[in-house]
CSV table of C-alpha atoms and ligand atoms in Angstrom, one decimal:
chain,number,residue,atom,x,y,z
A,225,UNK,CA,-55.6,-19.0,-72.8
A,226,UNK,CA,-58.8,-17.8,-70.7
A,227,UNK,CA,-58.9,-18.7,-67.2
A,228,UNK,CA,-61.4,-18.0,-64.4
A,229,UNK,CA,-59.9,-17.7,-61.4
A,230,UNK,CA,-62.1,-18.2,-58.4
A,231,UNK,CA,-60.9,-16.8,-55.0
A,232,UNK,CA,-58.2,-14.8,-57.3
A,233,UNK,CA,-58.5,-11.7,-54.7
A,234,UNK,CA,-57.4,-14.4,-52.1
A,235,UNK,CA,-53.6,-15.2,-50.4
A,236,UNK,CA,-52.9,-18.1,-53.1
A,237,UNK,CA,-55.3,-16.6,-56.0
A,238,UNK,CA,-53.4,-13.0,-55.8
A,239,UNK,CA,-50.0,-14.6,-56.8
A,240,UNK,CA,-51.0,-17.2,-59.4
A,241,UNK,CA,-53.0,-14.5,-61.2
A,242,UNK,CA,-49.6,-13.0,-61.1
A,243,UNK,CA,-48.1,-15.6,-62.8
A,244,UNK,CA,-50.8,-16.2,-65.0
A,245,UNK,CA,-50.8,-12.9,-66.3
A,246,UNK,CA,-46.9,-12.6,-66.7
A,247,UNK,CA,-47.1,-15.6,-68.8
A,248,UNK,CA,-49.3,-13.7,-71.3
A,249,UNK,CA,-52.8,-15.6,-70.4
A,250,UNK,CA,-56.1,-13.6,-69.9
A,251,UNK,CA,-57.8,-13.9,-66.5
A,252,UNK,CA,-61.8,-13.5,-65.0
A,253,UNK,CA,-61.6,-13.2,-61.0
A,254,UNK,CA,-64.6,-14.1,-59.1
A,255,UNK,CA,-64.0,-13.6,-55.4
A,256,UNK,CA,-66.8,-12.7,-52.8
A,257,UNK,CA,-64.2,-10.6,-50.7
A,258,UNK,CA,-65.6,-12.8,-48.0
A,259,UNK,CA,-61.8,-13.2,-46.9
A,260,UNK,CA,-59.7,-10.7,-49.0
A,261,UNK,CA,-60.1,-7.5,-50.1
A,262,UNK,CA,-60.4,-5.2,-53.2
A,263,UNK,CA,-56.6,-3.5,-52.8
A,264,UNK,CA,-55.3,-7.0,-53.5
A,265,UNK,CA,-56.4,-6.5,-57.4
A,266,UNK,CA,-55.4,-3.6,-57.9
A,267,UNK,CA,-51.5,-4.8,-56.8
A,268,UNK,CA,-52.0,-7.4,-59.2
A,269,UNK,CA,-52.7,-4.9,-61.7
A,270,UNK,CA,-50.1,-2.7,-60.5
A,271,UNK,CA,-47.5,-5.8,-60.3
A,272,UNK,CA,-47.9,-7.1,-64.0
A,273,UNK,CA,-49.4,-3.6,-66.0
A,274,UNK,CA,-52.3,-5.8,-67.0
A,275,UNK,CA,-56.2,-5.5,-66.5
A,276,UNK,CA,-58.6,-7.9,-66.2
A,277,UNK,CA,-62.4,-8.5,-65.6
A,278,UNK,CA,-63.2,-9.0,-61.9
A,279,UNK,CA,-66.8,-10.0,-60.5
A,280,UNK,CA,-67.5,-9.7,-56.9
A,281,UNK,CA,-69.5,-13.0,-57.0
A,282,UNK,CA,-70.7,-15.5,-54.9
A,283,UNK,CA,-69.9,-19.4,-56.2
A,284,UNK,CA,-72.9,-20.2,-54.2
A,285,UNK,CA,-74.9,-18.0,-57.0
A,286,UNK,CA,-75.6,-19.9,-59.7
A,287,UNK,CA,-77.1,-17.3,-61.8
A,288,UNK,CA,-73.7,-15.0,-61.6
A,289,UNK,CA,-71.9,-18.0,-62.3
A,290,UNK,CA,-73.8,-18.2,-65.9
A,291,UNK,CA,-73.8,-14.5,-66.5
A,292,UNK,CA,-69.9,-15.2,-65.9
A,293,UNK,CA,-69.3,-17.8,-68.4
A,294,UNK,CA,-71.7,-16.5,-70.6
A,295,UNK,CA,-70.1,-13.5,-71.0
A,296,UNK,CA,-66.5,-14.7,-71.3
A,297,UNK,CA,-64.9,-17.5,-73.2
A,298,UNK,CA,-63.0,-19.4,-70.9
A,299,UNK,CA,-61.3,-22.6,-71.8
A,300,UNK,CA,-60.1,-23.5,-67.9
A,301,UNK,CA,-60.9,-22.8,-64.1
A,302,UNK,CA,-58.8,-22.6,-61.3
A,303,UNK,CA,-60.9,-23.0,-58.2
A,304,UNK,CA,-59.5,-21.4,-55.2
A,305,UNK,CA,-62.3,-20.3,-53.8
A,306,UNK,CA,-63.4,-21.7,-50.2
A,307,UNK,CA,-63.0,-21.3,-46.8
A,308,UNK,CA,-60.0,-22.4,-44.7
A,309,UNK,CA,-59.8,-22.1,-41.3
A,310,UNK,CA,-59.5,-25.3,-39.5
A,311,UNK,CA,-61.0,-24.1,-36.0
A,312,UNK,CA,-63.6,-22.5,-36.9
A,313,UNK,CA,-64.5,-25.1,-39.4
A,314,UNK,CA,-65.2,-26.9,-36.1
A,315,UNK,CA,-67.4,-24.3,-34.8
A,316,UNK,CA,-69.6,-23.9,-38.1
A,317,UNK,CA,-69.5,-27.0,-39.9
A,318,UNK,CA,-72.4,-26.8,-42.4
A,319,UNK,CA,-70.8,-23.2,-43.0
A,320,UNK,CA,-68.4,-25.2,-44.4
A,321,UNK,CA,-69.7,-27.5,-45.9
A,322,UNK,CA,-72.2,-25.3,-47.6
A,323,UNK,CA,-69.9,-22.8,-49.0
A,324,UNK,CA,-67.1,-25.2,-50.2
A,325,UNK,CA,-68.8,-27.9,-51.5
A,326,UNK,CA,-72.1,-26.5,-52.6
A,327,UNK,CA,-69.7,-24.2,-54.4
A,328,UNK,CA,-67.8,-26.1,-56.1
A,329,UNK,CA,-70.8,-28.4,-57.2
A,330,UNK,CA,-72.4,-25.2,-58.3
A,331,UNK,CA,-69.4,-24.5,-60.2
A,332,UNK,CA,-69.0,-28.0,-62.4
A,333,UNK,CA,-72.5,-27.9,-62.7
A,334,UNK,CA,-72.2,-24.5,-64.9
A,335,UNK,CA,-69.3,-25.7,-66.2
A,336,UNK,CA,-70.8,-28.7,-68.1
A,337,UNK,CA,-73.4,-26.5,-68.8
A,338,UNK,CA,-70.8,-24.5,-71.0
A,339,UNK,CA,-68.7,-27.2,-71.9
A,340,UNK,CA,-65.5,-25.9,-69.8
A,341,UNK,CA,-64.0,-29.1,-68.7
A,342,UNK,CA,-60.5,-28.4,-67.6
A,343,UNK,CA,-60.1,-27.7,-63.9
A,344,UNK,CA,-57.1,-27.4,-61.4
A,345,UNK,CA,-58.5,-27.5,-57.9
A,346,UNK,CA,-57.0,-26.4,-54.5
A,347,UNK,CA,-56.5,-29.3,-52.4
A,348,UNK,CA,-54.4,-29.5,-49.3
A,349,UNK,CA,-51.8,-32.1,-47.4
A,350,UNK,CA,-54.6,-32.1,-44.4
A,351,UNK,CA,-56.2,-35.0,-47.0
A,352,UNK,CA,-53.7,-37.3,-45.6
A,353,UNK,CA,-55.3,-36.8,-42.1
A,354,UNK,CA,-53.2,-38.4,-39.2
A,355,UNK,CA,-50.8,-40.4,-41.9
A,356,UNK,CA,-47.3,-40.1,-39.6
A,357,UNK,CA,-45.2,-42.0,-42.7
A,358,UNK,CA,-43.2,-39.3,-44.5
A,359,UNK,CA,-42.5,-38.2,-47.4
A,360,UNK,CA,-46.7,-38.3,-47.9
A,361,UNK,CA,-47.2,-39.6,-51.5
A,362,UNK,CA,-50.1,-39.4,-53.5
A,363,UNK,CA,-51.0,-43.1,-53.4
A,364,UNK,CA,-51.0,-43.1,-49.0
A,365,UNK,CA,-54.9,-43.7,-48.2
A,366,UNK,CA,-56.5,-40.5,-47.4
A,367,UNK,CA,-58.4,-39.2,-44.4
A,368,UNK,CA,-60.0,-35.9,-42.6
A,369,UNK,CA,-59.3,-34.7,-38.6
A,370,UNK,CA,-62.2,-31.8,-39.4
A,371,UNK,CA,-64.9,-30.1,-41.4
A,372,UNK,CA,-62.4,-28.1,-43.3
A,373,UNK,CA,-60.3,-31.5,-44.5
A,374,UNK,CA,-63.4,-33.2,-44.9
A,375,UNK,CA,-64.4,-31.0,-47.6
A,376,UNK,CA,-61.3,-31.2,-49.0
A,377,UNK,CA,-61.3,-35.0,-49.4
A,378,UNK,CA,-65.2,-34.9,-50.5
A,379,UNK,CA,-64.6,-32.2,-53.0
A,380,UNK,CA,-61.3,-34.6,-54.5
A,381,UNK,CA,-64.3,-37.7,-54.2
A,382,UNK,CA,-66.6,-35.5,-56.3
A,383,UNK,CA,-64.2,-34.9,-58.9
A,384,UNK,CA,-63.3,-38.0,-59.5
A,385,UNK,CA,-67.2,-39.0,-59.9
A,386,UNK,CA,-68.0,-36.3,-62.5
A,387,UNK,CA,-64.7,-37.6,-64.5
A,388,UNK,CA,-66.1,-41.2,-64.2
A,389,UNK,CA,-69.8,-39.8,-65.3
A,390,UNK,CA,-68.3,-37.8,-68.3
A,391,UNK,CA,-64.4,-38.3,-69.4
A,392,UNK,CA,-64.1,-35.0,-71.4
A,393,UNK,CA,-63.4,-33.6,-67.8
A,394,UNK,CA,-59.2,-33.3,-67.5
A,395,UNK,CA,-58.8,-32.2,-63.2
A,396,UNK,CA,-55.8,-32.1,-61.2
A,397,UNK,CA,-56.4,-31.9,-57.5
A,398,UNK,CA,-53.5,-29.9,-56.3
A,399,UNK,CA,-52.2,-31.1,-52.7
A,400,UNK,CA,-51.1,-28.0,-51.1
A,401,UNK,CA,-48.2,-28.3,-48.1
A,402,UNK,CA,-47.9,-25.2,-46.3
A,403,UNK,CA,-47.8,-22.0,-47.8
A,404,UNK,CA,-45.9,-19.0,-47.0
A,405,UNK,CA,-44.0,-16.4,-48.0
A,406,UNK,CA,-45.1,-13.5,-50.8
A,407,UNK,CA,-44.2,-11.7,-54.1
A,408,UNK,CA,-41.1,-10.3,-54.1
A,409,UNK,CA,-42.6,-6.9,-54.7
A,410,UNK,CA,-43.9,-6.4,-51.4
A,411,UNK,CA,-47.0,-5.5,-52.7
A,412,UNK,CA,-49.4,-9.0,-52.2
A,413,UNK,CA,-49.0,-11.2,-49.6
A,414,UNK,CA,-51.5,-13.1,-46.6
A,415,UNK,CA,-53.4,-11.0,-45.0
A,416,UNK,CA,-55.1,-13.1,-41.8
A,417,UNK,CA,-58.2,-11.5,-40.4
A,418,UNK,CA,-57.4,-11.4,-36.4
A,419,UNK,CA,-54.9,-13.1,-34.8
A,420,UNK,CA,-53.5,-15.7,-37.3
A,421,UNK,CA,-53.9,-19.9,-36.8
A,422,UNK,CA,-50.6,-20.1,-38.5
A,423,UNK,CA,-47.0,-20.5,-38.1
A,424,UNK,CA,-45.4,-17.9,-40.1
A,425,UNK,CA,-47.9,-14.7,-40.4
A,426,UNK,CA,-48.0,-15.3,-36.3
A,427,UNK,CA,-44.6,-15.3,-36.2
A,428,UNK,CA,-44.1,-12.3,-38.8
A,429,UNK,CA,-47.0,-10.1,-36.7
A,430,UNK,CA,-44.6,-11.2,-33.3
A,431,UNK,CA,-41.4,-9.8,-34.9
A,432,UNK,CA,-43.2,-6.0,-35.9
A,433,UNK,CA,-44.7,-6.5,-32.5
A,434,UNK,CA,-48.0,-6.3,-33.0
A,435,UNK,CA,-48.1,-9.6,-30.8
A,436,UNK,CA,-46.4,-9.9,-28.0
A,437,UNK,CA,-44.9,-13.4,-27.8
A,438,UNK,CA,-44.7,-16.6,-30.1
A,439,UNK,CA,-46.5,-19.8,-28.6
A,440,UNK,CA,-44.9,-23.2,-29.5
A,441,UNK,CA,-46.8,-25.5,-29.8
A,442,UNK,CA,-45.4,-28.5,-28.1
A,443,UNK,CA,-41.4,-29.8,-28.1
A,444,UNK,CA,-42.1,-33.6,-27.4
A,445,UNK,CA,-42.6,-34.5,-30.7
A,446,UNK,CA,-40.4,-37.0,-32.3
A,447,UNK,CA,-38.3,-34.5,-34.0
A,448,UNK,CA,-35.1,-33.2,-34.0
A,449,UNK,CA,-35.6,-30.6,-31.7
A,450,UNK,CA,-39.1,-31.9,-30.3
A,451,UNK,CA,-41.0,-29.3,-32.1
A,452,UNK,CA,-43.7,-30.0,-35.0
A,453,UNK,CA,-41.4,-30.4,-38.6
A,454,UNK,CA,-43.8,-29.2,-42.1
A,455,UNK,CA,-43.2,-28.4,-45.2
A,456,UNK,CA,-42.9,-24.7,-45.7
A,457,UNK,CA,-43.2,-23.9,-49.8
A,458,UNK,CA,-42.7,-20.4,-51.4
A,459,UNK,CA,-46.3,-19.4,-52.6
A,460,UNK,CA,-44.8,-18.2,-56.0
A,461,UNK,CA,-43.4,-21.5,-56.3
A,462,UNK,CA,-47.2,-22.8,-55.6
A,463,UNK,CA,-48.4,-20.1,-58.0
A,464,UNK,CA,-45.9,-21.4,-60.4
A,465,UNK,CA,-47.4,-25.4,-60.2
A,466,UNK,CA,-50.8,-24.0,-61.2
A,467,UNK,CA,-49.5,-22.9,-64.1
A,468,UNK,CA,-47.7,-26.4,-64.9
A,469,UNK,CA,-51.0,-28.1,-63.6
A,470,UNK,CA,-53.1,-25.9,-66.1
A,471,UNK,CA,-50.6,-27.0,-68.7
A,472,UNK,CA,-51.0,-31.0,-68.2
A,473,UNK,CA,-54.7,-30.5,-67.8
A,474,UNK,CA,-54.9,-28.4,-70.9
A,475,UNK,CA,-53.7,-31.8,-73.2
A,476,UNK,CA,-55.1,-34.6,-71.2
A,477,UNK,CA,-58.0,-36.1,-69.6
A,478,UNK,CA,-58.7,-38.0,-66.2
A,479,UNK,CA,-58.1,-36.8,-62.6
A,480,UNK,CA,-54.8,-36.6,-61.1
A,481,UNK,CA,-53.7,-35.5,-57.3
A,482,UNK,CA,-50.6,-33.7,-57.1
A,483,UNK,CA,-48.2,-33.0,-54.1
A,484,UNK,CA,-46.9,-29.3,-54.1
A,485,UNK,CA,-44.0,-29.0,-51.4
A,486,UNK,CA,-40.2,-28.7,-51.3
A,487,UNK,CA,-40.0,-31.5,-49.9
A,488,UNK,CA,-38.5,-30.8,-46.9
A,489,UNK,CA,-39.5,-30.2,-43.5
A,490,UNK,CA,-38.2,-27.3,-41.0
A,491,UNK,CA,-39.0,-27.1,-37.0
A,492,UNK,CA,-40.8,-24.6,-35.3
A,493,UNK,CA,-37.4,-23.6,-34.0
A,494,UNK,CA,-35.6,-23.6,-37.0
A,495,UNK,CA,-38.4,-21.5,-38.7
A,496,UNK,CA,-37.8,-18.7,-35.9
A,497,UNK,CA,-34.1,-19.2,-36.3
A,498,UNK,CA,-34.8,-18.5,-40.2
A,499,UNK,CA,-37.1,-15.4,-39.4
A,500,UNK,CA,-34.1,-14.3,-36.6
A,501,UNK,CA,-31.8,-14.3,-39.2
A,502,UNK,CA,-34.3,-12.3,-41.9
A,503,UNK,CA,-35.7,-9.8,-40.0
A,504,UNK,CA,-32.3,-8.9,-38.2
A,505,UNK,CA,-35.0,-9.0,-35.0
A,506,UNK,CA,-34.9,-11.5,-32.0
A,507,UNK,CA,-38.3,-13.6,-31.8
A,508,UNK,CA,-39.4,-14.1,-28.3
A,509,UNK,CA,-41.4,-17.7,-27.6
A,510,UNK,CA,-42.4,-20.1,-25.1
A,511,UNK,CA,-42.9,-23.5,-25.5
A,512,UNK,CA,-47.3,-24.6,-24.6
A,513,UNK,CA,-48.7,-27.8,-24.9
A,514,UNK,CA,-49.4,-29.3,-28.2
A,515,UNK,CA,-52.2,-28.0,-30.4
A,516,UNK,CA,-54.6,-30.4,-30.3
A,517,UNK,CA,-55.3,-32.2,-33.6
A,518,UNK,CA,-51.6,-31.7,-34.7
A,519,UNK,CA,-49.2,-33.8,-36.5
A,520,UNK,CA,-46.1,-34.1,-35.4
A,521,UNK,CA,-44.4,-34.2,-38.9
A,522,UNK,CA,-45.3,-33.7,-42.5
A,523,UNK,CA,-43.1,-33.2,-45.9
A,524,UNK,CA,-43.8,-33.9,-49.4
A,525,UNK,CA,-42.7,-36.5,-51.5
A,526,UNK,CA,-43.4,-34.5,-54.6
A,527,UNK,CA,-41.9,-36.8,-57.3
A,528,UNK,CA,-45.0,-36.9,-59.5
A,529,UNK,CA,-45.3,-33.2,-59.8
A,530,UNK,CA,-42.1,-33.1,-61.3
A,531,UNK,CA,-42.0,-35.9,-63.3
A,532,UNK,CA,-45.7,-35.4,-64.7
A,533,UNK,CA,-45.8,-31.8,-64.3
A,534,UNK,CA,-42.0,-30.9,-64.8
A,535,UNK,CA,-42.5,-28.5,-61.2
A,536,UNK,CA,-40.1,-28.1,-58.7
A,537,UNK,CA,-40.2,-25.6,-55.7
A,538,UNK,CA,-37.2,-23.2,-56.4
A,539,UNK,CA,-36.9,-21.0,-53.8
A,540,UNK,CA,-35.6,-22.1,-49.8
A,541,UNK,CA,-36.4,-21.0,-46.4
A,542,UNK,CA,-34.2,-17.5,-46.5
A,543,UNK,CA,-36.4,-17.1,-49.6
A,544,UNK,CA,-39.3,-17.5,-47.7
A,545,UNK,CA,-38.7,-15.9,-44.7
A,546,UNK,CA,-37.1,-12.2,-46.3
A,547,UNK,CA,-40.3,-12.0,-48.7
A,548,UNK,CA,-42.7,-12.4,-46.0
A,549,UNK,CA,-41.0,-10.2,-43.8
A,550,UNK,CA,-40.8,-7.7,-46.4
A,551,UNK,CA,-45.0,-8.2,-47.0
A,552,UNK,CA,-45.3,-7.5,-43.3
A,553,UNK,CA,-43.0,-4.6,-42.9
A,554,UNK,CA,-44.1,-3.0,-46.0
A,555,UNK,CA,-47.7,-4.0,-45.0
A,556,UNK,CA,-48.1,-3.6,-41.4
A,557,UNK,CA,-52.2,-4.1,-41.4
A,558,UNK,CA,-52.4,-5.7,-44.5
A,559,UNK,CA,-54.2,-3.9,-47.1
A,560,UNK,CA,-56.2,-2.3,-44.7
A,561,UNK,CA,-53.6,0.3,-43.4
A,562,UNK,CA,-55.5,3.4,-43.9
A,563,UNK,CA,-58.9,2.1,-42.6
A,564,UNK,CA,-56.7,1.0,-39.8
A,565,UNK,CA,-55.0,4.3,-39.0
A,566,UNK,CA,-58.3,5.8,-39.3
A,567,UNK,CA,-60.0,3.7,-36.5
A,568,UNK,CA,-57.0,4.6,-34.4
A,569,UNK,CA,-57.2,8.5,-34.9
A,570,UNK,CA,-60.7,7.9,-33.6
A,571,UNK,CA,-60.0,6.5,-30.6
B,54,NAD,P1,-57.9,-17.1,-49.0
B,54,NAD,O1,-59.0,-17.1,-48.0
B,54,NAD,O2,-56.9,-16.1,-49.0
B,54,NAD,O3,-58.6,-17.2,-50.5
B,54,NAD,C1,-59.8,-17.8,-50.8
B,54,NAD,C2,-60.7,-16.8,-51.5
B,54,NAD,O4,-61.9,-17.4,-51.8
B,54,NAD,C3,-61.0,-15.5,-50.7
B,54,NAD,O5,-60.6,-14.4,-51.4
B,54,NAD,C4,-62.5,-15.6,-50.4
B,54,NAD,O6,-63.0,-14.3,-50.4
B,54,NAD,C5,-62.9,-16.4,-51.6
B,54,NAD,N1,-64.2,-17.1,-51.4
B,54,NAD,C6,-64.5,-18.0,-50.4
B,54,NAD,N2,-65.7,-18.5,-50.5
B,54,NAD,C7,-66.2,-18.0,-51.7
B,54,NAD,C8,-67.4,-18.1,-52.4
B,54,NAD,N3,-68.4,-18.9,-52.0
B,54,NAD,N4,-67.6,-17.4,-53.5
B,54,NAD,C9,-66.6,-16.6,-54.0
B,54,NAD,N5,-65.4,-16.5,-53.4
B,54,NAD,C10,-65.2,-17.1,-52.2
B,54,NAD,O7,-57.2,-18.6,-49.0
B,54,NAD,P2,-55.9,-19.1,-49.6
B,54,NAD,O8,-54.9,-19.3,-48.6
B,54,NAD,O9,-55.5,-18.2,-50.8
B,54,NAD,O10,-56.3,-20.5,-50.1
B,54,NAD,C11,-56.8,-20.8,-51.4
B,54,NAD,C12,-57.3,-22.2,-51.5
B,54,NAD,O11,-56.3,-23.1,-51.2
B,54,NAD,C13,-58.5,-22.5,-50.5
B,54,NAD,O12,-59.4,-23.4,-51.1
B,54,NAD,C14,-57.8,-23.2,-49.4
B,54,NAD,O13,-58.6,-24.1,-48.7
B,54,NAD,C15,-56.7,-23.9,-50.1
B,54,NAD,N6,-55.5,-24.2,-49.3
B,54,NAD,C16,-54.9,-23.2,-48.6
B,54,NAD,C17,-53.8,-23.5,-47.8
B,54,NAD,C18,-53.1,-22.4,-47.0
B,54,NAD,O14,-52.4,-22.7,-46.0
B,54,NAD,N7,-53.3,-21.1,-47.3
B,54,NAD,C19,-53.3,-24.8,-47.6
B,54,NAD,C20,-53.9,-25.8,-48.4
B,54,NAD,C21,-55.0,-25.5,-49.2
B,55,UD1,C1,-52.7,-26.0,-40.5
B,55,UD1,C2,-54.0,-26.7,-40.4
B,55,UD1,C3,-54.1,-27.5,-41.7
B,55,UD1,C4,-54.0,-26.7,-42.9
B,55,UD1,C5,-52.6,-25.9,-42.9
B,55,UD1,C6,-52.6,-25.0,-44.0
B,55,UD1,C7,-54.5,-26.9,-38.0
B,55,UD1,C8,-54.7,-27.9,-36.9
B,55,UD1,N1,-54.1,-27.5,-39.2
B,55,UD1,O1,-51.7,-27.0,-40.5
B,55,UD1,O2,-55.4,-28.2,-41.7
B,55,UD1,O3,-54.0,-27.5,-44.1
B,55,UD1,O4,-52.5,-25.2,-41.7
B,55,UD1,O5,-51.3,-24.4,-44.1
B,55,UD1,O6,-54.8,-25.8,-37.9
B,55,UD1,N2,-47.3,-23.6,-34.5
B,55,UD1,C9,-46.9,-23.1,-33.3
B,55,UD1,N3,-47.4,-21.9,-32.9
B,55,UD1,C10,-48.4,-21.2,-33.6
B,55,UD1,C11,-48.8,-21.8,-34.8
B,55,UD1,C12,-48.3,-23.0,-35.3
B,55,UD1,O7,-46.0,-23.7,-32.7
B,55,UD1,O8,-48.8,-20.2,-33.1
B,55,UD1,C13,-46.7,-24.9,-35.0
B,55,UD1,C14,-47.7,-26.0,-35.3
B,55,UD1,O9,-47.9,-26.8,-34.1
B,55,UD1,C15,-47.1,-26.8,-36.4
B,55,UD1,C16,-46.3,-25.7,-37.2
B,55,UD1,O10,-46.2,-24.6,-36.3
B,55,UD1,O11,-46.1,-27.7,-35.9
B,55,UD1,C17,-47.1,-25.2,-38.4
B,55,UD1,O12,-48.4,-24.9,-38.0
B,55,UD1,P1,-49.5,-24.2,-39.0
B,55,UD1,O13,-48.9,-23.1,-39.7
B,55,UD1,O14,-50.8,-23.9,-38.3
B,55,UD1,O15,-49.8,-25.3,-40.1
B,55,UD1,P2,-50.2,-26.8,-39.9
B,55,UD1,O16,-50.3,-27.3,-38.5
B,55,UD1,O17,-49.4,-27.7,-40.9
């Protein structure tokens, strides 16, 4: 099969064009580099011994988007591309807005034009909003704390409109919990620009020191151990649900949400205690006040992925926690070490 993968030079896109390629498909990567960066394919290249086409593109371009399907055959998309950071989704909403939902209009648009029907698009657990009743199922009502959800649900409300204009379109709308981890390689990973929003690359940048101290958000939530409880999942085991989703989109039609998580939910603490225990280091926190806009606890119920989509997350917290200490050890500054090390011999 012929995919085009958009945002494939990204944290998510790197490793499912992994697994893509292992499993013997073809692959087009459009990606901007607005948020990764050039090195990224060439790992993938280097990971699996296989080439593909890339175009630095941007979805917002509809005239690259043609020259992209007119020069390929491509019988499916997986749409990855957007951007995804919640705060500053605050601070430049119609940013936002523009980029991920003009984009991905821009994108069905061209692909009716070419009669490519079969999409699996990156959705995220922030669709269920403030919902507190766990497991989250597919069927909960759906809501948005900010611009970056909101785009998220709109984009999932759009879908389901162009299936209901034209039925030939077959989408799965694939409810992300929260990724970490990286290919066991070493060699791809996430690569946050500045100081990460999230959990595990802050703690991961903490443990090589490169930050001083982990912040904890809050330990009066209704947890365990009072801290916030999510649902970490292996992002080759995400990687590996787009290539189920693909599967299930490939011989049916309509629109279908999918949660991808493990299903269960670790603390803040616990997570530390899990990073403790794979880096061999000793992680030094304090406890702040909550995060504003957080939820105290979110996990899967992720029974329809594997009943429709025969997926299950393999891989457990160790899992997650030694591959993306290995990405940050091997990887200090990303894929930018050498531009890095020059800026410091500089200075
Ligand atoms: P990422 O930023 O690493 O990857 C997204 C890629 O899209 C980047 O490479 C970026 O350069 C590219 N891009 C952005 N706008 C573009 C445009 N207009 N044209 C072309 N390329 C563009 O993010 P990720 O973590 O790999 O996330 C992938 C998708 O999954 C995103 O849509 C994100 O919202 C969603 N998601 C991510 C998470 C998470 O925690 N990482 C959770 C839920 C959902
Ligand atoms: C965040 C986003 C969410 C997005 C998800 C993607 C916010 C408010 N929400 O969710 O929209 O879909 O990432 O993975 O940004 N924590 C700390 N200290 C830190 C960072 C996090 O204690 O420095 C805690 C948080 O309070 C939370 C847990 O760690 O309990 C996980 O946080 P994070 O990795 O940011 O993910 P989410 O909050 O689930």
């Amino acid at each position: 099969m012929s995919i085009l993968v958009t945002g494939g030079a990204g944290y998510i896109g790197s490793h499912t064009c992994v697994e893509l390629l292992n499993a013997g498909n073809e692959i087009i990567v459009l990606d901007n580099l607005s948020n990764s960066k050039p090195e990224a394919l060439d790992r993938i290249k280097e990971i699996t011994g296989k080439d593909f086409e890339f175009y630095q593109a941007d979805l917002l371009n509809k005239n690259e988007l043609m020259t992209i399907f007119s020069e390929n055959k491509i019988d499916a998309v997986i749409h990855f591309a957007g951007l995804k950071a919640v705060g500053e989704s605050v601070s430049i909403p119609l940013h936002y807005y523009h980029n991920n939902i003009t984009g991905t209009l821009i994108l069905c648009e061209v692909m009716e034009k070419f009669g490519v029907y079969n999409l699996v698009f990156s959705s995220s657990a922030t669709v269920y909003g403030l919902q507190q009743c766990v497991p989250l199922h597919e069927e909960l009502p759906t809501g948005a704390t900010n611009p970056y959800g909101r785009t998220k649900l709109m984009i999932e409300e759009i879908l389901r409109d162009v299936h209901v204009a034209n039925n030939k379109w077959s989408i799965a709308l694939l409810r992300y919990f929260n990724p970490v981890g990286a290919h066991s390689s070493g060699r791809i990973g996430e690569d946050p620009n500045g100081i990460p929003n999230n959990l595990v690359p802050y703690i991961t940048q903490v443990t090589v020191g490169k930050l001083p101290k982990l912040k904890v958000f809050g330990n009066d939530y209704p947890t365990e151990d009072g801290t916030g409880v999510r649902d970490y999942i292996h992002v080759v085991d995400l990687a590996a649900g787009h290539l189920m989703a693909l599967e299930k989109v490939m011989d049916s039609q309509g629109v279908n949400a999918y949660n991808l998580g493990t299903g269960i939910g670790y603390s803040v603490l616990e997570m530390i205690d899990a990073f403790e225990r794979a880096s061999g280091n000793s992680i030094p926190y304090e406890i702040i006040d909550r995060r504003p806009g957080d939820i105290g606890v979110s996990y899967a119920d992720s029974s329809k992925a594997k009943q429709e989509l025969n997926w299950v997350a393999q891989k457990g917290i160790d899992d997650m926690c030694r591959d993306s200490w290995r990405w940050q050890i091997n990887n200090p500054n990303g894929y930018e070490k050498d531009q890095v090390k020059r800026k410091i011999s500089v200075t």
